[in-house]
Short mmCIF file of N, CA and C in Angstrom, two decimals:
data_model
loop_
_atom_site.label_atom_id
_atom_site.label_comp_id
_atom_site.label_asym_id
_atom_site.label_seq_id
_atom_site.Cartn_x
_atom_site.Cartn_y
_atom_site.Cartn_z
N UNK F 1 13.82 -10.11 16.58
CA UNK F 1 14.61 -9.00 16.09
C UNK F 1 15.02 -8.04 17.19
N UNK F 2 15.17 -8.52 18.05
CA UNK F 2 15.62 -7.71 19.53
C UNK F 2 16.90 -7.54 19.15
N UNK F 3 17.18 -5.47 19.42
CA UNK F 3 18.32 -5.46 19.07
C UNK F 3 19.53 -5.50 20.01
N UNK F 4 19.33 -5.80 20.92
CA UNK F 4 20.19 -6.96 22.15
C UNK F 4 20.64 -8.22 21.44
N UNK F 5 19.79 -8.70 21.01
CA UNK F 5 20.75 -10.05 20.38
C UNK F 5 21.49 -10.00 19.34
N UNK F 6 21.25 -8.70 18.98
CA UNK F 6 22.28 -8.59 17.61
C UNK F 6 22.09 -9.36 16.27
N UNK F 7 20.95 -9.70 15.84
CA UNK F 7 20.67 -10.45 14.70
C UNK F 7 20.32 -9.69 13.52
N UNK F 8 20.64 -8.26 13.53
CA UNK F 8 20.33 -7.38 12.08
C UNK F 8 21.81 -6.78 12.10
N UNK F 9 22.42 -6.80 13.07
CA UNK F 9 23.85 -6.20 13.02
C UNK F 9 24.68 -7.52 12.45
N UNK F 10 24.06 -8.43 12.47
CA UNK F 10 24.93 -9.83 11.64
C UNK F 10 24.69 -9.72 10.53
N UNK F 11 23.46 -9.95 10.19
CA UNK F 11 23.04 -10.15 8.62
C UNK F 11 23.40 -9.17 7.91
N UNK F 12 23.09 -8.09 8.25
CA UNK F 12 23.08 -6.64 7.41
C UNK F 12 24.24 -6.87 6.29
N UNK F 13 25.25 -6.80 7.00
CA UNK F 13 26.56 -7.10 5.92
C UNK F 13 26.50 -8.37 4.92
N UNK F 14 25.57 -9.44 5.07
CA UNK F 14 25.52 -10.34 4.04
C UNK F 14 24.80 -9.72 3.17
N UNK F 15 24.00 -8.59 2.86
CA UNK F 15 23.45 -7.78 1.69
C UNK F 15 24.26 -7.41 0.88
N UNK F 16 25.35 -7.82 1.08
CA UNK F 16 26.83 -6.88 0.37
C UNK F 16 28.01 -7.93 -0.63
N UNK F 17 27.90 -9.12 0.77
CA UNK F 17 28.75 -10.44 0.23
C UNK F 17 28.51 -11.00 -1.31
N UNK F 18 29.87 -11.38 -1.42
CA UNK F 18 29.78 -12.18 -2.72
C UNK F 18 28.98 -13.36 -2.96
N UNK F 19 28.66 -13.83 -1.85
CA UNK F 19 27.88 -15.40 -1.91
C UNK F 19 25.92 -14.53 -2.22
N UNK F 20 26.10 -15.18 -3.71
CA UNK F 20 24.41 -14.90 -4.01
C UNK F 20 23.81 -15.69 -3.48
N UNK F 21 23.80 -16.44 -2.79
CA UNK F 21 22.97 -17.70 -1.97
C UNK F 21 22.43 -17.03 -0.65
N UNK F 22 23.65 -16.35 -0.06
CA UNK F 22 22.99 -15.76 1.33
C UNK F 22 22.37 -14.18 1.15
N UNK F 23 22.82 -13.54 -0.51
CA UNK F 23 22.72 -12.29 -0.72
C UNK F 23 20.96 -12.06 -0.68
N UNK F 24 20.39 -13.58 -1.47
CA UNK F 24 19.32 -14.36 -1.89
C UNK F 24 18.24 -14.27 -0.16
N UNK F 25 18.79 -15.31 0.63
CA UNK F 25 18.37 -15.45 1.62
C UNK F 25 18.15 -14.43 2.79
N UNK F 26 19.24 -13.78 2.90
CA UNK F 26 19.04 -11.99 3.58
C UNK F 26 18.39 -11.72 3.57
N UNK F 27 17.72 -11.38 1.92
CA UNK F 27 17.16 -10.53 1.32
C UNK F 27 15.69 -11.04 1.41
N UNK F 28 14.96 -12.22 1.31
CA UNK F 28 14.10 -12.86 1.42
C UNK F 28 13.58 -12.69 2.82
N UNK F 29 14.10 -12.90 3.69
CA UNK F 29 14.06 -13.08 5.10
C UNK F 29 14.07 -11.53 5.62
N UNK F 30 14.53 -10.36 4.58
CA UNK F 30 14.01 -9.37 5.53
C UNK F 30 12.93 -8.69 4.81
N UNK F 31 12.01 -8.96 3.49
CA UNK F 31 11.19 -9.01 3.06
C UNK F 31 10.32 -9.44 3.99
N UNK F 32 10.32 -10.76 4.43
CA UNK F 32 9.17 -11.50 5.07
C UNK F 32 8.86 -10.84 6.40
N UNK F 33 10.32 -10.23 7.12
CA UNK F 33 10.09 -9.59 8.36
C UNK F 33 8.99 -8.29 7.77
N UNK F 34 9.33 -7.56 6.72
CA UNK F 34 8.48 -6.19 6.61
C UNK F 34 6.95 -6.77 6.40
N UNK F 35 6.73 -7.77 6.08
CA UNK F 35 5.44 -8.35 5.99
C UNK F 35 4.65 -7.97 7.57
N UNK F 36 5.30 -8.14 8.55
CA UNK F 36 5.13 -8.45 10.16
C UNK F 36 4.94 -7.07 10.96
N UNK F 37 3.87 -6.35 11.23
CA UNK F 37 3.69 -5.41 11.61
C UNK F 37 4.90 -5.28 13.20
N UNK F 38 5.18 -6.25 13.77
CA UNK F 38 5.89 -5.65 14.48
C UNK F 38 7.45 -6.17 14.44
N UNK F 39 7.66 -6.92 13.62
CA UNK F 39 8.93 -6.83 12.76
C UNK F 39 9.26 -5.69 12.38
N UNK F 40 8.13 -5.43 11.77
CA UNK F 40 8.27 -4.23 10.47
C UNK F 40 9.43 -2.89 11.45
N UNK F 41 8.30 -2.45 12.59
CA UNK F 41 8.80 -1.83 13.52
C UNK F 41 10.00 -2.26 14.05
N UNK F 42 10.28 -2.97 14.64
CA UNK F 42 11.80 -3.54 14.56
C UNK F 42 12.72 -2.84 13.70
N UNK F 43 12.52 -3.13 11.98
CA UNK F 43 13.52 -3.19 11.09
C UNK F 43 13.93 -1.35 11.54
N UNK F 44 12.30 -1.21 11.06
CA UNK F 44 12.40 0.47 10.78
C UNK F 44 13.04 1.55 11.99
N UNK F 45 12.98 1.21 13.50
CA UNK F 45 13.47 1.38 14.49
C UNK F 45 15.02 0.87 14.61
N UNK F 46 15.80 0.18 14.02
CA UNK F 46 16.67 -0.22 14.37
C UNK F 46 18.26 0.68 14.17
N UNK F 47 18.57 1.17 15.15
CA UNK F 47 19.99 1.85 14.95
C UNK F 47 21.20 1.32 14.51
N UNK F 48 22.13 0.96 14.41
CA UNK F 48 23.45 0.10 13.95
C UNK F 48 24.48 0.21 15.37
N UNK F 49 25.28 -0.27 15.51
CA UNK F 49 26.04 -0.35 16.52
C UNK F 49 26.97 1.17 16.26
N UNK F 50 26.75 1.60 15.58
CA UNK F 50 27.66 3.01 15.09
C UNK F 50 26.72 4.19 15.68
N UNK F 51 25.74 3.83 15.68
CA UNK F 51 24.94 5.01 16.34
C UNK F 51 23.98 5.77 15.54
N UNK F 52 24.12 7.16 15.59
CA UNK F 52 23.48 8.09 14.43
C UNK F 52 23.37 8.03 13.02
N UNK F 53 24.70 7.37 12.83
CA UNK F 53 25.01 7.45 11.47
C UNK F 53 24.55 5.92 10.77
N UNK F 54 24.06 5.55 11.96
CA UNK F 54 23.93 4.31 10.66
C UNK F 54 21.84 4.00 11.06
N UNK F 55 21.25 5.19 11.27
CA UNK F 55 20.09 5.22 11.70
C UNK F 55 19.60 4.75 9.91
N UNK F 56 18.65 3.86 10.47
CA UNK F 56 17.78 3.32 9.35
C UNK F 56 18.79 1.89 8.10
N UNK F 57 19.61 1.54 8.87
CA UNK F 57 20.21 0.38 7.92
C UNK F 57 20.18 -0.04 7.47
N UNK F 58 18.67 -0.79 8.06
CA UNK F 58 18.13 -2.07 7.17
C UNK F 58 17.30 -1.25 6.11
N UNK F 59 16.34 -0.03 6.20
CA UNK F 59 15.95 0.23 4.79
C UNK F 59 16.99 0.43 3.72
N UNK F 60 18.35 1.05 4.47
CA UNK F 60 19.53 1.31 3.69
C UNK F 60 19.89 0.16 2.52
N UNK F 61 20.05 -0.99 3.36
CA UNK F 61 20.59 -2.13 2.51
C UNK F 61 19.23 -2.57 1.57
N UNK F 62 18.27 -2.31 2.22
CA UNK F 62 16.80 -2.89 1.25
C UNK F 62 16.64 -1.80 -0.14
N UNK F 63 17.13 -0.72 0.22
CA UNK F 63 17.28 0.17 -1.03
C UNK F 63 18.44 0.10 -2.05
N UNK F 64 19.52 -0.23 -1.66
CA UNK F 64 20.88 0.11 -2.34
C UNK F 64 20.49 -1.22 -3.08
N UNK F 65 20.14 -2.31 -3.03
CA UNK F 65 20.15 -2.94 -4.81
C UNK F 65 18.89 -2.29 -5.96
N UNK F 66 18.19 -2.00 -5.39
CA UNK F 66 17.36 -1.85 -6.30
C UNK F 66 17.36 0.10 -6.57
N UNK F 67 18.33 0.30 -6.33
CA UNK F 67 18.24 2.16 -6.18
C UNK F 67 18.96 2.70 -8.10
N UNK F 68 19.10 1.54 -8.70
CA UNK F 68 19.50 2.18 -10.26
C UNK F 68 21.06 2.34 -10.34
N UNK F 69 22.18 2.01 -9.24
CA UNK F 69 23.58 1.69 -9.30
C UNK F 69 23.98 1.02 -10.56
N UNK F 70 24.75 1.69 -10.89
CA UNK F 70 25.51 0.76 -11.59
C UNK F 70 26.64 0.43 -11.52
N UNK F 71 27.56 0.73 -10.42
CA UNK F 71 28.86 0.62 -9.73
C UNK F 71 28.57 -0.26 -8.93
N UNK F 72 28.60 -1.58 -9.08
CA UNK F 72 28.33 -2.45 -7.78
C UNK F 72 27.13 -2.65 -7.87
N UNK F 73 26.48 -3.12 -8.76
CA UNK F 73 25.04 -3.34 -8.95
C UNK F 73 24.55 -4.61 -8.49
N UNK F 74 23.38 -5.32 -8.15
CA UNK F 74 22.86 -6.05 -7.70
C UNK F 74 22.46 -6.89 -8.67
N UNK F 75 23.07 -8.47 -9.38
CA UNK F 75 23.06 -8.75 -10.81
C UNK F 75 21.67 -9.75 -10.26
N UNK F 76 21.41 -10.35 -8.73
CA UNK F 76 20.49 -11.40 -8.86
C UNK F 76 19.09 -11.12 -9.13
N UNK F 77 18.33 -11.33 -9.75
CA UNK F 77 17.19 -11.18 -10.19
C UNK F 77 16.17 -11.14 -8.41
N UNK F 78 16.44 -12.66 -7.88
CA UNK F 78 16.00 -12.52 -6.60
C UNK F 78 16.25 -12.07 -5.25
N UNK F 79 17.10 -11.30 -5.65
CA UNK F 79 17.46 -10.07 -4.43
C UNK F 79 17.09 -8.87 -4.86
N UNK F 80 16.85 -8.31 -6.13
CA UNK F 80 15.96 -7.21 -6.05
C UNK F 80 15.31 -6.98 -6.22
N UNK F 81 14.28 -8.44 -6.47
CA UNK F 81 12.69 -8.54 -5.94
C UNK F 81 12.06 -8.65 -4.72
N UNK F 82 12.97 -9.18 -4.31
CA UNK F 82 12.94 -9.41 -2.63
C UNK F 82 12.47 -7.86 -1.83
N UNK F 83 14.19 -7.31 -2.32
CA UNK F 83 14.35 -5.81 -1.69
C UNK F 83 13.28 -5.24 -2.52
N UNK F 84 13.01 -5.15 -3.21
CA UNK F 84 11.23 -4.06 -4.08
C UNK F 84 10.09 -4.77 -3.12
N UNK F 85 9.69 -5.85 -3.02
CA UNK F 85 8.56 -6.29 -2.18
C UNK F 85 8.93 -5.65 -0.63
N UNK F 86 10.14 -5.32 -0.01
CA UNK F 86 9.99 -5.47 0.97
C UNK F 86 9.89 -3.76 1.00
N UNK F 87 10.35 -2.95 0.29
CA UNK F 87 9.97 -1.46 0.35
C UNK F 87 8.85 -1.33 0.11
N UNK F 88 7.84 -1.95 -0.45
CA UNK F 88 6.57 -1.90 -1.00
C UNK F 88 5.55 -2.62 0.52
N UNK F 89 5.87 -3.56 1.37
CA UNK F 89 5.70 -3.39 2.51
C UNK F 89 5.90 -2.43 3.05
N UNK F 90 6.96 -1.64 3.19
CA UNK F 90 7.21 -0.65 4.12
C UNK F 90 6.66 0.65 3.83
N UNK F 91 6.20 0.42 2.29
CA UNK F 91 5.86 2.19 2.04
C UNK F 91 3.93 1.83 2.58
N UNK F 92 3.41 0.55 2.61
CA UNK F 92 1.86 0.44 3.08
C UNK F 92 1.74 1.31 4.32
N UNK F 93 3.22 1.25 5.18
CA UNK F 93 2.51 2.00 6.56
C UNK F 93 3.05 3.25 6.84
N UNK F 94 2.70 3.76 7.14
CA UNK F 94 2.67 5.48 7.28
C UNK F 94 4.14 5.32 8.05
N UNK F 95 4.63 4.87 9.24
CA UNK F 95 6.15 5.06 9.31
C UNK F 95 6.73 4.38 8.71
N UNK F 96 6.32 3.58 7.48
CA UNK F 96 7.59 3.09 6.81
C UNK F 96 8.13 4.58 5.71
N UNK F 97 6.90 4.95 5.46
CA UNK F 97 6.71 6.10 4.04
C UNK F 97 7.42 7.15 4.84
N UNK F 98 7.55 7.19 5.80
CA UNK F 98 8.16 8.04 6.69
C UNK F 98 9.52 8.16 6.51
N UNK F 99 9.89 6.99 6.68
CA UNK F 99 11.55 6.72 6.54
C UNK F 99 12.02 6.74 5.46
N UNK F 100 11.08 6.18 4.29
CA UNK F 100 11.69 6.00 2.76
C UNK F 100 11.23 7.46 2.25
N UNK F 101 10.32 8.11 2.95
CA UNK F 101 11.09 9.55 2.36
C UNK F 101 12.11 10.55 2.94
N UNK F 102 12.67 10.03 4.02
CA UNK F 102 13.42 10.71 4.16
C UNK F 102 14.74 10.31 3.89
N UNK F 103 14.99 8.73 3.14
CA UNK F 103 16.06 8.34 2.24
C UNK F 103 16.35 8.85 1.03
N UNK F 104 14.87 9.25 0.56
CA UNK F 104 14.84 9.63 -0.85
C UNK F 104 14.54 8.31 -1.75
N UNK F 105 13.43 7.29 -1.20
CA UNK F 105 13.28 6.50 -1.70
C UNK F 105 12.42 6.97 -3.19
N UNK F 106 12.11 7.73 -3.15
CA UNK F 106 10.98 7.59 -4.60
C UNK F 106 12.09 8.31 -5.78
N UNK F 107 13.13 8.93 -5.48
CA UNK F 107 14.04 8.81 -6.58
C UNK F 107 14.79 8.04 -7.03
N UNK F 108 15.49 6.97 -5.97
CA UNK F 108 16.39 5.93 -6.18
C UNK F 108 15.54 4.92 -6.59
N UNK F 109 14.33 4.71 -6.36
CA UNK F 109 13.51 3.85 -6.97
C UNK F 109 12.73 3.62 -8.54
N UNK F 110 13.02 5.31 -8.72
CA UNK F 110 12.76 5.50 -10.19
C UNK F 110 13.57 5.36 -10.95
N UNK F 111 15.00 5.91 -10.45
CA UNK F 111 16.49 5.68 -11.18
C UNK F 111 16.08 3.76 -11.59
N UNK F 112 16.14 3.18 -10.19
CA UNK F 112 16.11 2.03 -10.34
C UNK F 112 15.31 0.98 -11.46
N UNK F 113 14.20 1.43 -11.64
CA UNK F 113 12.80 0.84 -12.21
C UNK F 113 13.57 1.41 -13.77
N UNK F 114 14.04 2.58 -13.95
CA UNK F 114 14.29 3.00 -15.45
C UNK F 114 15.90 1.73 -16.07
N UNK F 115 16.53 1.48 -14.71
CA UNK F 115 17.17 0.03 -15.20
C UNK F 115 16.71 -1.51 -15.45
N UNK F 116 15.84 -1.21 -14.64
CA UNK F 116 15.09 -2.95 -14.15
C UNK F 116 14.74 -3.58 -15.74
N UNK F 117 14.92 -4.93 -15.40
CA UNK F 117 14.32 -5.46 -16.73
C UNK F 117 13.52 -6.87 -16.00
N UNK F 118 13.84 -7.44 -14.66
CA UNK F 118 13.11 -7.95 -14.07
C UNK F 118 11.48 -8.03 -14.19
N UNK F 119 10.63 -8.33 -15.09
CA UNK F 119 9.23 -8.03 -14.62
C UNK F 119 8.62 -8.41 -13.02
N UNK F 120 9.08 -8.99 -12.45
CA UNK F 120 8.44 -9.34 -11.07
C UNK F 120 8.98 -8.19 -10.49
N UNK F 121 10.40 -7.71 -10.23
CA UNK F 121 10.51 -6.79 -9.40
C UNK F 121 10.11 -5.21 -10.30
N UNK F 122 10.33 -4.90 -11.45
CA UNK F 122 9.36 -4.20 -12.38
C UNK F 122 8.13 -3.63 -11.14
N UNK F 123 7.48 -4.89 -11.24
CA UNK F 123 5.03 -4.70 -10.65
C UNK F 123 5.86 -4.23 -9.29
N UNK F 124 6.46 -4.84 -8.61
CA UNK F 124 6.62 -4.09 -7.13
C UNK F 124 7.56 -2.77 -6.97
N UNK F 125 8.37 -2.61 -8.35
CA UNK F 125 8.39 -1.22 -7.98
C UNK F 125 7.18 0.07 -8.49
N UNK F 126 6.73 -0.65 -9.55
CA UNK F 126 5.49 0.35 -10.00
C UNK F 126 4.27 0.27 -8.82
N UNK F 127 4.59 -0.67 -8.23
CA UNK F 127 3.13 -0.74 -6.83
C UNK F 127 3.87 0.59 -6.23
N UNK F 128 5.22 0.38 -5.31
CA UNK F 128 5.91 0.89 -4.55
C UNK F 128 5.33 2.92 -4.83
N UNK F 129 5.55 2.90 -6.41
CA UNK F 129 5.95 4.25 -6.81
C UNK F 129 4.22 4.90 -7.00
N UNK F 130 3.12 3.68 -7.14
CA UNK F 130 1.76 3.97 -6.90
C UNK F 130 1.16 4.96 -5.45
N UNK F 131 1.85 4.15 -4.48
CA UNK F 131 1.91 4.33 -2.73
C UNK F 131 2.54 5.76 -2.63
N UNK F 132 3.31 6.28 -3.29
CA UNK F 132 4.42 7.20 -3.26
C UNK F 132 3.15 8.38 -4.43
N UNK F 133 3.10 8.00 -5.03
CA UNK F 133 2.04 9.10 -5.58
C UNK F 133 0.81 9.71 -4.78
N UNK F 134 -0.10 7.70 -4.29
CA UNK F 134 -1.31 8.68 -3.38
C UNK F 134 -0.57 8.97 -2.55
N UNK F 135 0.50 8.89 -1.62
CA UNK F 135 0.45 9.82 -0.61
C UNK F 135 1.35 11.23 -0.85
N UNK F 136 1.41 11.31 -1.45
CA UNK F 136 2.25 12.26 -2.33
C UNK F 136 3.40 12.75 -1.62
N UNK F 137 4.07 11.58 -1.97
CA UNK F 137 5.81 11.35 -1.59
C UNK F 137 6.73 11.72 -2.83
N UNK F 138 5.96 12.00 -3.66
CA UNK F 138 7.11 12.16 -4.98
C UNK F 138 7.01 13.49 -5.72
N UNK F 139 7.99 13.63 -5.96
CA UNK F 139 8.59 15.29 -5.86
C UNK F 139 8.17 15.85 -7.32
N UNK F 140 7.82 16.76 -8.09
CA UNK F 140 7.14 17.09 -9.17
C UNK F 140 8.60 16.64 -10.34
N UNK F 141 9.21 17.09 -10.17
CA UNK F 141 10.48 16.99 -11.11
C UNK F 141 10.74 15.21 -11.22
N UNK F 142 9.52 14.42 -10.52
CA UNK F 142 10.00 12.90 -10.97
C UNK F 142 8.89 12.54 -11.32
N UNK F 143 7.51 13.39 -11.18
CA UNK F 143 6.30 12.79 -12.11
C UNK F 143 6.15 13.18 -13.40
N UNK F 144 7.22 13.97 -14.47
CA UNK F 144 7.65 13.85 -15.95
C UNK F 144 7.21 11.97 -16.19
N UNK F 145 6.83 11.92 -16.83
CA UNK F 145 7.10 10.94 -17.66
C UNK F 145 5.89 9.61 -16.89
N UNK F 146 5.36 9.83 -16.34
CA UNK F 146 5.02 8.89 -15.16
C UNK F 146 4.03 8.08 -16.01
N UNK F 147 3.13 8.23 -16.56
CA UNK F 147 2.27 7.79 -17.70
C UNK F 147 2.48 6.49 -18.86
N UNK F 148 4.15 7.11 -19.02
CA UNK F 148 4.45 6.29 -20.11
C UNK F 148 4.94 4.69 -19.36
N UNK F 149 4.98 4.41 -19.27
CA UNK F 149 5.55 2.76 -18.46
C UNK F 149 6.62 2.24 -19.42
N UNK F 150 7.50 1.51 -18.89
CA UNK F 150 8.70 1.14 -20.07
C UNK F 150 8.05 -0.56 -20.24
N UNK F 151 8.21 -0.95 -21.22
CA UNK F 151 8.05 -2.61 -21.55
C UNK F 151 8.96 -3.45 -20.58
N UNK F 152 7.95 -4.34 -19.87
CA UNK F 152 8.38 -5.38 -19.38
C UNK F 152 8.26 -6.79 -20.31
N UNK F 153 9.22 -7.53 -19.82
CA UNK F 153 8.60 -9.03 -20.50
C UNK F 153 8.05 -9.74 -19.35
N UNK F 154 7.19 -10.79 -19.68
CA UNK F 154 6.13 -10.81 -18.84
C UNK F 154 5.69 -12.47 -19.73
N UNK F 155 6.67 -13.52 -18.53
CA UNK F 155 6.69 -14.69 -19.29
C UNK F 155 5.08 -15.45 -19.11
N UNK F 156 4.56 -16.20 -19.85
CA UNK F 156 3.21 -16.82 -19.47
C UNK F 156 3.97 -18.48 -19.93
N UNK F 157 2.88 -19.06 -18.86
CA UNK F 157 3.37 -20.41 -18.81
C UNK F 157 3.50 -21.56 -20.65
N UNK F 158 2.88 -20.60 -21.37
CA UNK F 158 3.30 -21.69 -22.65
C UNK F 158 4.22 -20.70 -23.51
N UNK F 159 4.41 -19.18 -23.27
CA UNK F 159 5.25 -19.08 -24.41
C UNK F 159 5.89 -17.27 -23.79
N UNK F 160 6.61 -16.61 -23.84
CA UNK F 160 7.24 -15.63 -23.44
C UNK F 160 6.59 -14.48 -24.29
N UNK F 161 6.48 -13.03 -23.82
CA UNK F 161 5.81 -12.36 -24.64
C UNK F 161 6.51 -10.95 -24.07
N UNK F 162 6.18 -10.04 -24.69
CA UNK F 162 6.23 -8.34 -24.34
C UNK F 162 5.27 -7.86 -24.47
N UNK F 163 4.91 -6.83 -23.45
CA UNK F 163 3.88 -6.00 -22.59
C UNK F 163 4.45 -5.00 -22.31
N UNK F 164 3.76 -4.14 -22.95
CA UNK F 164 4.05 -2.67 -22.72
C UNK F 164 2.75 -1.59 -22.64
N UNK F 165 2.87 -0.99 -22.90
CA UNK F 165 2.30 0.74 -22.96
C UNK F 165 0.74 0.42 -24.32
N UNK F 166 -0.05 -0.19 -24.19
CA UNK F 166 -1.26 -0.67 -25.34
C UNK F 166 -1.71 -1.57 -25.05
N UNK F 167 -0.71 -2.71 -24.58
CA UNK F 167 -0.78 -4.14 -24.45
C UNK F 167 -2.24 -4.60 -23.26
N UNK F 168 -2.45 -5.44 -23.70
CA UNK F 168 -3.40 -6.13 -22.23
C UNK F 168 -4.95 -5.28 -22.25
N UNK F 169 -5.80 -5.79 -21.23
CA UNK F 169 -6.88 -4.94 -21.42
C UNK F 169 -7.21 -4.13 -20.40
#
């Protein structure tokens, strides 16, 4: 991820493209980098060829599907699980939580989660918004409601079910 070779200034823009195949693969592949403590650093360090203004990109694009849009929304199921696992990497380390609060990740993430119907990306944004509580990244005017959880469906291998707010033990 050396940003001499230019390999996040390529991809970045396939987060955007019409082809869900590479929207898919992007998105996967920069998940797996936030897994990588010095990936991670990479992503989170990385400027854009524009300079100032495009400081923090890659969390940029890792946020904008899953941020609760609905103008241009992100329809693949596995691109905004991808992008939720990979903010949920980034909020584990103290400069990732760094950066995603100064995006305003714990609001666009709640907007987001109050659309989601995904249950997989659902658990990684409720992990995400867990991380964002203990370290207390989230702003009082967005812990209203925090208690109540909205119903996910939550398929099991012989038959499909709903889980909500009672459910489970």
């Amino acid at each position: 991820l050396d940003p001499k070779r230019g390999l996040l200034a390529s991809v970045i823009p396939f987060m955007s493209q019409a082809n869900e195949l590479r929207r898919e693969r992007v998105a996967a592949a920069l998940r797996n980098c936030c897994m990588d403590d010095i990936q991670r650093q990479a992503l989170l360090n990385y400027v854009g060829t524009n300079g100032g203004d495009c400081e923090h990109e890659v969390v940029r694009a890792l946020l904008r599907p899953i941020s609760g849009k609905t103008v241009g929304a992100e329809l693949n199921d596995h691109v905004r699980q991808a992008c939720a696992e990979a903010i949920f990497a980034l909020a584990k380390d103290s400069a990732g939580r760094e950066v995603l609060g100064k995006l305003d990740a714990p609001r666009l993430l709640r907007d987001g989660y109050e659309l989601e119907e995904h249950a997989e990306t659902c658990a990684a944004l409720v992990a995400c918004g867990e991380l964002f509580m203990k370290h207390n990244m989230v702003p009082a005017d967005l812990q209203e409601g925090l208690n109540n959880p909205q119903a996910c469906e939550v398929v099991d291998d012989d038959e499909g079910m709903v889980m909500g707010p009672g459910f489970g033990g």
